[in-house]
Amino acid sequence: RARYEYDDGWMLIILRIPYVKEIRSRTPYTTVPLGIIHKRDVTITVCNFETNMMLDFVSFQQKRGEGFTDYVDMIFRLFLCSAVWYLKRLKQISTLIDKAKHNLDQEVNNESLIGLQDSLTYFVTSIRGNENLLAKLKFKLQVDELDADLIEDVNIEMSQARETASIYTDILESTMDTYSSIINNNMNTVMRTLTSVSIIMMFPTLIASLFGMNLINGMETSKWGFAVAIVISFLVSGLSWWILRAKRLL
C-alpha cells in the first residue's frame, strides 16, 4: 500500500504505479510499488519491475533540460507522472471494454471481462492510496509556492484518474450484466426450441405406438395401414408445428 516512513534520517515513500504484465494473464493491468528513498542530498528510486512510466519519466525530464529544483519537486513530479500513466492505461482498458461491447453478440470471453474488472479495482484502490499519501506529504515536506502549484496539478490528475476508473468500472459491470442477460436469453431460446421439437416428435411416436398394440383396430389386414399411420403422423405433426409457430414458440 502507498505510505511513507522515517527511520534514522532516511525517508521512505512507497508509491503505487500502473504496470502492464508482459506475460499473458487474467489481469493484464495491475499496480506495483515504487520506492523513493531520500536522505539529505541523496534521492533514490527503486522498483522491482521495469515499467514504461519510469522510462518515460526519465526521458521527459531529459527533454525538459531543467532538472529538479529539489527532492520535493522530484517526488511530486513522480506523483504527477503516475497519475498521467494511470489515465493512459485507463484509455487502453476503455478500448478493450468497447471492443467487448461490440462483440457481445459473438463469442466473448467472460474471464477477460472479469480480469479487466479486477484491474480497475486495483487502479481505484491504488489511486486512492496515492491521494491519501499526497495529502499527508504536502504537510510533512517543505513545500514552496512552485511545489504548491505542482501539488494542485497532481490532485487534479489524481481525481480525474480515480473518477475515470470508477466510471469504467460501472460501464464494465453494465457490460457484464448485459453479457449475462444475452447468455440467459440465448439459453431460453434454445430450450424453448428443443421443447417444441420434442412435442412435435412425440405425436408420431404416440400414433405408431397406438397402431402397434396387439389389439383389434381394424387395420390389421389392410394393405394401407402403414400408409395411413404415416399420413396421420405427418398431419398431426404439421398441425402441431403450425400451432407452435403461430404462438411464436418456434
mmCIF file of N, CA and C in Angstrom, residues 51-160:
data_model
loop_
_atom_site.group_PDB
_atom_site.id
_atom_site.type_symbol
_atom_site.label_atom_id
_atom_site.label_comp_id
_atom_site.label_asym_id
_atom_site.label_seq_id
_atom_site.Cartn_x
_atom_site.Cartn_y
_atom_site.Cartn_z
ATOM 1 N N THR A 51 9.211 -0.551 -15.784
ATOM 2 C CA THR A 51 7.932 -0.005 -16.229
ATOM 3 C C THR A 51 8.150 1.093 -17.268
ATOM 4 N N ASN A 52 7.180 1.235 -18.157
ATOM 5 C CA ASN A 52 7.241 2.293 -19.164
ATOM 6 C C ASN A 52 7.136 3.674 -18.525
ATOM 7 N N MET A 53 6.493 3.727 -17.378
ATOM 8 C CA MET A 53 6.328 5.009 -16.710
ATOM 9 C C MET A 53 7.679 5.618 -16.321
ATOM 10 N N MET A 54 8.546 4.813 -15.733
ATOM 11 C CA MET A 54 9.834 5.335 -15.293
ATOM 12 C C MET A 54 10.705 5.709 -16.485
ATOM 13 N N LEU A 55 10.644 4.898 -17.546
ATOM 14 C CA LEU A 55 11.407 5.246 -18.745
ATOM 15 C C LEU A 55 10.904 6.559 -19.343
ATOM 16 N N ASP A 56 9.591 6.740 -19.359
ATOM 17 C CA ASP A 56 9.009 7.973 -19.870
ATOM 18 C C ASP A 56 9.349 9.158 -18.977
ATOM 19 N N PHE A 57 9.365 8.913 -17.670
ATOM 20 C CA PHE A 57 9.677 9.984 -16.719
ATOM 21 C C PHE A 57 11.102 10.505 -16.932
ATOM 22 N N VAL A 58 12.040 9.576 -17.059
ATOM 23 C CA VAL A 58 13.437 9.976 -17.264
ATOM 24 C C VAL A 58 13.599 10.675 -18.613
ATOM 25 N N SER A 59 12.962 10.133 -19.650
ATOM 26 C CA SER A 59 13.069 10.729 -20.980
ATOM 27 C C SER A 59 12.479 12.133 -21.011
ATOM 28 N N PHE A 60 11.342 12.308 -20.348
ATOM 29 C CA PHE A 60 10.686 13.616 -20.341
ATOM 30 C C PHE A 60 11.530 14.650 -19.595
ATOM 31 N N GLN A 61 12.137 14.248 -18.486
ATOM 32 C CA GLN A 61 12.954 15.187 -17.731
ATOM 33 C C GLN A 61 14.220 15.571 -18.505
ATOM 34 N N GLN A 62 14.737 14.630 -19.277
ATOM 35 C CA GLN A 62 15.904 14.948 -20.101
ATOM 36 C C GLN A 62 15.528 15.939 -21.201
ATOM 37 N N LYS A 63 14.328 15.792 -21.768
ATOM 38 C CA LYS A 63 13.887 16.721 -22.799
ATOM 39 C C LYS A 63 13.624 18.110 -22.216
ATOM 40 N N ARG A 64 13.148 18.152 -20.993
ATOM 41 C CA ARG A 64 12.912 19.452 -20.353
ATOM 42 C C ARG A 64 14.215 20.223 -20.187
ATOM 43 N N GLY A 65 15.252 19.494 -19.808
ATOM 44 C CA GLY A 65 16.566 20.105 -19.637
ATOM 45 C C GLY A 65 16.656 21.063 -18.472
ATOM 46 N N GLU A 66 15.681 20.970 -17.551
ATOM 47 C CA GLU A 66 15.685 21.890 -16.403
ATOM 48 C C GLU A 66 16.072 21.192 -15.105
ATOM 49 N N GLY A 67 15.917 19.887 -15.064
ATOM 50 C CA GLY A 67 16.212 19.184 -13.828
ATOM 51 C C GLY A 67 15.144 19.445 -12.784
ATOM 52 N N PHE A 68 15.486 19.167 -11.531
ATOM 53 C CA PHE A 68 14.552 19.368 -10.427
ATOM 54 C C PHE A 68 15.079 20.472 -9.521
ATOM 55 N N THR A 69 14.164 21.252 -8.979
ATOM 56 C CA THR A 69 14.574 22.317 -8.054
ATOM 57 C C THR A 69 15.093 21.724 -6.746
ATOM 58 N N ASP A 70 14.447 20.642 -6.275
ATOM 59 C CA ASP A 70 14.881 19.925 -5.073
ATOM 60 C C ASP A 70 14.215 18.552 -5.070
ATOM 61 N N TYR A 71 14.455 17.807 -4.002
ATOM 62 C CA TYR A 71 13.899 16.453 -3.949
ATOM 63 C C TYR A 71 12.373 16.477 -3.837
ATOM 64 N N VAL A 72 11.835 17.533 -3.241
ATOM 65 C CA VAL A 72 10.378 17.647 -3.131
ATOM 66 C C VAL A 72 9.762 17.767 -4.521
ATOM 67 N N ASP A 73 10.389 18.563 -5.375
ATOM 68 C CA ASP A 73 9.904 18.720 -6.750
ATOM 69 C C ASP A 73 9.933 17.381 -7.482
ATOM 70 N N MET A 74 10.989 16.612 -7.266
ATOM 71 C CA MET A 74 11.094 15.304 -7.921
ATOM 72 C C MET A 74 10.004 14.354 -7.441
ATOM 73 N N ILE A 75 9.748 14.345 -6.146
ATOM 74 C CA ILE A 75 8.742 13.440 -5.589
ATOM 75 C C ILE A 75 7.362 13.751 -6.152
ATOM 76 N N PHE A 76 7.006 15.019 -6.167
ATOM 77 C CA PHE A 76 5.668 15.376 -6.648
ATOM 78 C C PHE A 76 5.547 15.202 -8.166
ATOM 79 N N ARG A 77 6.654 15.342 -8.876
ATOM 80 C CA ARG A 77 6.599 15.085 -10.317
ATOM 81 C C ARG A 77 6.431 13.585 -10.590
ATOM 82 N N LEU A 78 6.943 12.752 -9.727
ATOM 83 C CA LEU A 78 6.684 11.322 -9.850
ATOM 84 C C LEU A 78 5.200 11.021 -9.605
ATOM 85 N N PHE A 79 4.624 11.716 -8.637
ATOM 86 C CA PHE A 79 3.185 11.577 -8.406
ATOM 87 C C PHE A 79 2.400 11.984 -9.656
ATOM 88 N N LEU A 80 2.790 13.102 -10.251
ATOM 89 C CA LEU A 80 2.105 13.591 -11.447
ATOM 90 C C LEU A 80 2.253 12.611 -12.607
ATOM 91 N N CYS A 81 3.449 12.091 -12.768
ATOM 92 C CA CYS A 81 3.698 11.135 -13.851
ATOM 93 C C CYS A 81 2.870 9.866 -13.659
ATOM 94 N N SER A 82 2.753 9.406 -12.424
ATOM 95 C CA SER A 82 1.951 8.202 -12.169
ATOM 96 C C SER A 82 0.483 8.445 -12.504
ATOM 97 N N ALA A 83 -0.034 9.639 -12.163
ATOM 98 C CA ALA A 83 -1.427 9.959 -12.478
ATOM 99 C C ALA A 83 -1.652 9.981 -13.985
ATOM 100 N N VAL A 84 -0.713 10.552 -14.719
ATOM 101 C CA VAL A 84 -0.828 10.608 -16.179
ATOM 102 C C VAL A 84 -0.821 9.202 -16.766
ATOM 103 N N TRP A 85 0.026 8.338 -16.223
ATOM 104 C CA TRP A 85 0.098 6.976 -16.755
ATOM 105 C C TRP A 85 -1.108 6.141 -16.358
ATOM 106 N N TYR A 86 -1.708 6.444 -15.216
ATOM 107 C CA TYR A 86 -2.976 5.790 -14.882
ATOM 108 C C TYR A 86 -4.026 6.111 -15.947
ATOM 109 N N LEU A 87 -4.073 7.386 -16.362
ATOM 110 C CA LEU A 87 -5.030 7.789 -17.392
ATOM 111 C C LEU A 87 -4.741 7.101 -18.720
ATOM 112 N N LYS A 88 -3.458 6.943 -19.054
ATOM 113 C CA LYS A 88 -3.102 6.247 -20.291
ATOM 114 C C LYS A 88 -3.566 4.795 -20.259
ATOM 115 N N ARG A 89 -3.313 4.121 -19.152
ATOM 116 C CA ARG A 89 -3.713 2.718 -19.041
ATOM 117 C C ARG A 89 -5.238 2.590 -19.026
ATOM 118 N N LEU A 90 -5.914 3.560 -18.429
ATOM 119 C CA LEU A 90 -7.371 3.525 -18.406
ATOM 120 C C LEU A 90 -7.954 3.672 -19.808
ATOM 121 N N LYS A 91 -7.305 4.456 -20.654
ATOM 122 C CA LYS A 91 -7.752 4.581 -22.046
ATOM 123 C C LYS A 91 -7.627 3.239 -22.764
ATOM 124 N N GLN A 92 -6.544 2.510 -22.477
ATOM 125 C CA GLN A 92 -6.374 1.184 -23.086
ATOM 126 C C GLN A 92 -7.451 0.219 -22.599
ATOM 127 N N ILE A 93 -7.770 0.291 -21.307
ATOM 128 C CA ILE A 93 -8.834 -0.561 -20.771
ATOM 129 C C ILE A 93 -10.169 -0.186 -21.400
ATOM 130 N N SER A 94 -10.390 1.121 -21.597
ATOM 131 C CA SER A 94 -11.633 1.577 -22.233
ATOM 132 C C SER A 94 -11.772 1.001 -23.644
ATOM 133 N N THR A 95 -10.666 0.942 -24.375
ATOM 134 C CA THR A 95 -10.691 0.367 -25.719
ATOM 135 C C THR A 95 -11.086 -1.113 -25.678
ATOM 136 N N LEU A 96 -10.559 -1.846 -24.702
ATOM 137 C CA LEU A 96 -10.907 -3.261 -24.566
ATOM 138 C C LEU A 96 -12.373 -3.436 -24.184
ATOM 139 N N ILE A 97 -12.887 -2.549 -23.343
ATOM 140 C CA ILE A 97 -14.299 -2.626 -22.955
ATOM 141 C C ILE A 97 -15.196 -2.360 -24.162
ATOM 142 N N ASP A 98 -14.849 -1.340 -24.951
ATOM 143 C CA ASP A 98 -15.639 -1.027 -26.153
ATOM 144 C C ASP A 98 -15.617 -2.194 -27.132
ATOM 145 N N LYS A 99 -14.466 -2.826 -27.268
ATOM 146 C CA LYS A 99 -14.361 -3.980 -28.163
ATOM 147 C C LYS A 99 -15.250 -5.121 -27.686
ATOM 148 N N ALA A 100 -15.277 -5.334 -26.367
ATOM 149 C CA ALA A 100 -16.116 -6.392 -25.809
ATOM 150 C C ALA A 100 -17.597 -6.071 -26.007
ATOM 151 N N LYS A 101 -17.961 -4.796 -25.881
ATOM 152 C CA LYS A 101 -19.361 -4.391 -26.078
ATOM 153 C C LYS A 101 -19.804 -4.623 -27.513
ATOM 154 N N HIS A 102 -18.928 -4.370 -28.485
ATOM 155 C CA HIS A 102 -19.281 -4.553 -29.886
ATOM 156 C C HIS A 102 -19.369 -6.029 -30.264
ATOM 157 N N ASN A 103 -18.713 -6.884 -29.481
ATOM 158 C CA ASN A 103 -18.693 -8.315 -29.793
ATOM 159 C C ASN A 103 -19.602 -9.127 -28.873
ATOM 160 N N LEU A 104 -20.569 -8.452 -28.225
ATOM 161 C CA LEU A 104 -21.431 -9.155 -27.285
ATOM 162 C C LEU A 104 -22.279 -10.216 -27.976
ATOM 163 N N ASP A 105 -22.661 -9.965 -29.238
ATOM 164 C CA ASP A 105 -23.486 -10.935 -29.955
ATOM 165 C C ASP A 105 -22.662 -12.084 -30.520
ATOM 166 N N GLN A 106 -21.348 -12.008 -30.359
ATOM 167 C CA GLN A 106 -20.466 -13.073 -30.804
ATOM 168 C C GLN A 106 -19.851 -13.733 -29.577
ATOM 169 N N GLU A 107 -18.776 -14.458 -29.804
ATOM 170 C CA GLU A 107 -18.123 -15.137 -28.680
ATOM 171 C C GLU A 107 -17.334 -14.134 -27.853
ATOM 172 N N VAL A 108 -17.649 -14.045 -26.571
ATOM 173 C CA VAL A 108 -16.952 -13.149 -25.653
ATOM 174 C C VAL A 108 -16.417 -13.966 -24.494
ATOM 175 N N ASN A 109 -15.168 -13.749 -24.157
ATOM 176 C CA ASN A 109 -14.551 -14.469 -23.055
ATOM 177 C C ASN A 109 -14.882 -13.763 -21.749
ATOM 178 N N ASN A 110 -15.700 -14.414 -20.932
ATOM 179 C CA ASN A 110 -16.115 -13.792 -19.676
ATOM 180 C C ASN A 110 -14.939 -13.589 -18.736
ATOM 181 N N GLU A 111 -13.921 -14.450 -18.824
ATOM 182 C CA GLU A 111 -12.759 -14.315 -17.949
ATOM 183 C C GLU A 111 -12.005 -13.020 -18.227
ATOM 184 N N SER A 112 -11.957 -12.597 -19.487
ATOM 185 C CA SER A 112 -11.265 -11.355 -19.816
ATOM 186 C C SER A 112 -11.981 -10.154 -19.204
ATOM 187 N N LEU A 113 -13.322 -10.187 -19.188
ATOM 188 C CA LEU A 113 -14.078 -9.102 -18.570
ATOM 189 C C LEU A 113 -13.844 -9.067 -17.065
ATOM 190 N N ILE A 114 -13.815 -10.238 -16.446
ATOM 191 C CA ILE A 114 -13.542 -10.295 -15.007
ATOM 192 C C ILE A 114 -12.127 -9.799 -14.712
ATOM 193 N N GLY A 115 -11.171 -10.142 -15.595
ATOM 194 C CA GLY A 115 -9.799 -9.668 -15.424
ATOM 195 C C GLY A 115 -9.713 -8.149 -15.496
ATOM 196 N N LEU A 116 -10.442 -7.550 -16.440
ATOM 197 C CA LEU A 116 -10.464 -6.082 -16.541
ATOM 198 C C LEU A 116 -11.106 -5.465 -15.302
ATOM 199 N N GLN A 117 -12.125 -6.115 -14.786
ATOM 200 C CA GLN A 117 -12.769 -5.601 -13.583
ATOM 201 C C GLN A 117 -11.799 -5.635 -12.398
ATOM 202 N N ASP A 118 -11.027 -6.718 -12.283
ATOM 203 C CA ASP A 118 -10.016 -6.792 -11.220
ATOM 204 C C ASP A 118 -8.951 -5.703 -11.409
ATOM 205 N N SER A 119 -8.552 -5.463 -12.660
ATOM 206 C CA SER A 119 -7.555 -4.422 -12.930
ATOM 207 C C SER A 119 -8.069 -3.050 -12.517
ATOM 208 N N LEU A 120 -9.320 -2.755 -12.817
ATOM 209 C CA LEU A 120 -9.908 -1.471 -12.428
ATOM 210 C C LEU A 120 -9.993 -1.354 -10.912
ATOM 211 N N THR A 121 -10.270 -2.455 -10.244
ATOM 212 C CA THR A 121 -10.302 -2.426 -8.774
ATOM 213 C C THR A 121 -8.924 -2.103 -8.211
ATOM 214 N N TYR A 122 -7.878 -2.699 -8.790
ATOM 215 C CA TYR A 122 -6.516 -2.385 -8.360
ATOM 216 C C TYR A 122 -6.206 -0.902 -8.593
ATOM 217 N N PHE A 123 -6.620 -0.395 -9.738
ATOM 218 C CA PHE A 123 -6.348 1.000 -10.076
ATOM 219 C C PHE A 123 -7.028 1.945 -9.093
ATOM 220 N N VAL A 124 -8.309 1.718 -8.841
ATOM 221 C CA VAL A 124 -9.052 2.611 -7.945
ATOM 222 C C VAL A 124 -8.443 2.591 -6.549
ATOM 223 N N THR A 125 -8.132 1.391 -6.058
ATOM 224 C CA THR A 125 -7.548 1.271 -4.713
ATOM 225 C C THR A 125 -6.193 1.964 -4.632
ATOM 226 N N SER A 126 -5.352 1.781 -5.642
ATOM 227 C CA SER A 126 -4.013 2.377 -5.641
ATOM 228 C C SER A 126 -4.078 3.896 -5.778
ATOM 229 N N ILE A 127 -4.974 4.394 -6.631
ATOM 230 C CA ILE A 127 -5.097 5.844 -6.811
ATOM 231 C C ILE A 127 -5.563 6.500 -5.516
ATOM 232 N N ARG A 128 -6.506 5.891 -4.836
ATOM 233 C CA ARG A 128 -6.964 6.436 -3.557
ATOM 234 C C ARG A 128 -5.835 6.431 -2.531
ATOM 235 N N GLY A 129 -5.051 5.354 -2.539
ATOM 236 C CA GLY A 129 -3.910 5.309 -1.628
ATOM 237 C C GLY A 129 -2.896 6.396 -1.941
ATOM 238 N N ASN A 130 -2.633 6.637 -3.214
ATOM 239 C CA ASN A 130 -1.715 7.713 -3.606
ATOM 240 C C ASN A 130 -2.255 9.081 -3.215
ATOM 241 N N GLU A 131 -3.571 9.266 -3.351
ATOM 242 C CA GLU A 131 -4.172 10.547 -2.955
ATOM 243 C C GLU A 131 -4.020 10.785 -1.454
ATOM 244 N N ASN A 132 -4.249 9.747 -0.662
ATOM 245 C CA ASN A 132 -4.086 9.882 0.790
ATOM 246 C C ASN A 132 -2.634 10.162 1.149
ATOM 247 N N LEU A 133 -1.714 9.492 0.454
ATOM 248 C CA LEU A 133 -0.291 9.725 0.704
ATOM 249 C C LEU A 133 0.097 11.151 0.333
ATOM 250 N N LEU A 134 -0.411 11.641 -0.785
ATOM 251 C CA LEU A 134 -0.117 13.006 -1.220
ATOM 252 C C LEU A 134 -0.631 14.021 -0.209
ATOM 253 N N ALA A 135 -1.828 13.776 0.331
ATOM 254 C CA ALA A 135 -2.403 14.694 1.318
ATOM 255 C C ALA A 135 -1.545 14.766 2.583
ATOM 256 N N LYS A 136 -0.897 13.664 2.938
ATOM 257 C CA LYS A 136 -0.026 13.657 4.124
ATOM 258 C C LYS A 136 1.324 14.305 3.831
ATOM 259 N N LEU A 137 1.871 14.020 2.646
ATOM 260 C CA LEU A 137 3.212 14.515 2.331
ATOM 261 C C LEU A 137 3.261 16.031 2.185
ATOM 262 N N LYS A 138 2.189 16.637 1.695
ATOM 263 C CA LYS A 138 2.228 18.090 1.489
ATOM 264 C C LYS A 138 2.306 18.863 2.802
ATOM 265 N N PHE A 139 2.036 18.184 3.915
ATOM 266 C CA PHE A 139 2.196 18.802 5.225
ATOM 267 C C PHE A 139 3.499 18.366 5.896
ATOM 268 N N LYS A 140 4.094 17.268 5.420
ATOM 269 C CA LYS A 140 5.328 16.757 6.023
ATOM 270 C C LYS A 140 6.574 17.305 5.332
ATOM 271 N N LEU A 141 6.486 17.602 4.040
ATOM 272 C CA LEU A 141 7.643 18.077 3.292
ATOM 273 C C LEU A 141 7.651 19.598 3.238
ATOM 274 N N GLN A 142 8.815 20.128 2.928
ATOM 275 C CA GLN A 142 8.959 21.579 2.815
ATOM 276 C C GLN A 142 8.475 22.010 1.430
ATOM 277 N N VAL A 143 7.271 22.531 1.400
ATOM 278 C CA VAL A 143 6.616 22.875 0.147
ATOM 279 C C VAL A 143 6.670 24.382 -0.068
ATOM 280 N N ASP A 144 7.211 24.797 -1.240
ATOM 281 C CA ASP A 144 7.215 26.222 -1.578
ATOM 282 C C ASP A 144 6.057 26.518 -2.522
ATOM 283 N N GLU A 145 6.033 27.715 -3.070
ATOM 284 C CA GLU A 145 4.906 28.121 -3.920
ATOM 285 C C GLU A 145 4.838 27.307 -5.200
ATOM 286 N N LEU A 146 5.999 27.019 -5.797
ATOM 287 C CA LEU A 146 6.018 26.220 -7.011
ATOM 288 C C LEU A 146 5.530 24.795 -6.743
ATOM 289 N N ASP A 147 5.965 24.257 -5.601
ATOM 290 C CA ASP A 147 5.521 22.917 -5.234
ATOM 291 C C ASP A 147 4.016 22.890 -4.985
ATOM 292 N N ALA A 148 3.486 23.968 -4.411
ATOM 293 C CA ALA A 148 2.039 24.041 -4.158
ATOM 294 C C ALA A 148 1.256 23.993 -5.470
ATOM 295 N N ASP A 149 1.742 24.692 -6.480
ATOM 296 C CA ASP A 149 1.077 24.641 -7.789
ATOM 297 C C ASP A 149 1.162 23.241 -8.387
ATOM 298 N N LEU A 150 2.327 22.608 -8.209
ATOM 299 C CA LEU A 150 2.505 21.249 -8.731
ATOM 300 C C LEU A 150 1.576 20.279 -8.004
ATOM 301 N N ILE A 151 1.438 20.445 -6.698
ATOM 302 C CA ILE A 151 0.552 19.578 -5.922
ATOM 303 C C ILE A 151 -0.894 19.726 -6.398
ATOM 304 N N GLU A 152 -1.278 20.951 -6.711
ATOM 305 C CA GLU A 152 -2.631 21.174 -7.220
ATOM 306 C C GLU A 152 -2.847 20.441 -8.544
ATOM 307 N N ASP A 153 -1.839 20.498 -9.418
ATOM 308 C CA ASP A 153 -1.939 19.765 -10.679
ATOM 309 C C ASP A 153 -2.038 18.255 -10.439
ATOM 310 N N VAL A 154 -1.257 17.770 -9.481
ATOM 311 C CA VAL A 154 -1.292 16.341 -9.161
ATOM 312 C C VAL A 154 -2.667 15.957 -8.631
ATOM 313 N N ASN A 155 -3.236 16.786 -7.761
ATOM 314 C CA ASN A 155 -4.563 16.500 -7.214
ATOM 315 C C ASN A 155 -5.611 16.406 -8.322
ATOM 316 N N ILE A 156 -5.512 17.321 -9.269
ATOM 317 C CA ILE A 156 -6.470 17.324 -10.382
ATOM 318 C C ILE A 156 -6.337 16.046 -11.199
ATOM 319 N N GLU A 157 -5.097 15.677 -11.538
ATOM 320 C CA GLU A 157 -4.875 14.473 -12.344
ATOM 321 C C GLU A 157 -5.288 13.205 -11.591
ATOM 322 N N MET A 158 -4.970 13.170 -10.288
ATOM 323 C CA MET A 158 -5.348 12.009 -9.486
ATOM 324 C C MET A 158 -6.869 11.870 -9.401
ATOM 325 N N SER A 159 -7.550 12.978 -9.172
ATOM 326 C CA SER A 159 -9.012 12.941 -9.080
ATOM 327 C C SER A 159 -9.621 12.493 -10.398
ATOM 328 N N GLN A 160 -9.076 13.004 -11.507
ATOM 329 C CA GLN A 160 -9.587 12.621 -12.816
ATOM 330 C C GLN A 160 -9.366 11.128 -13.066
#
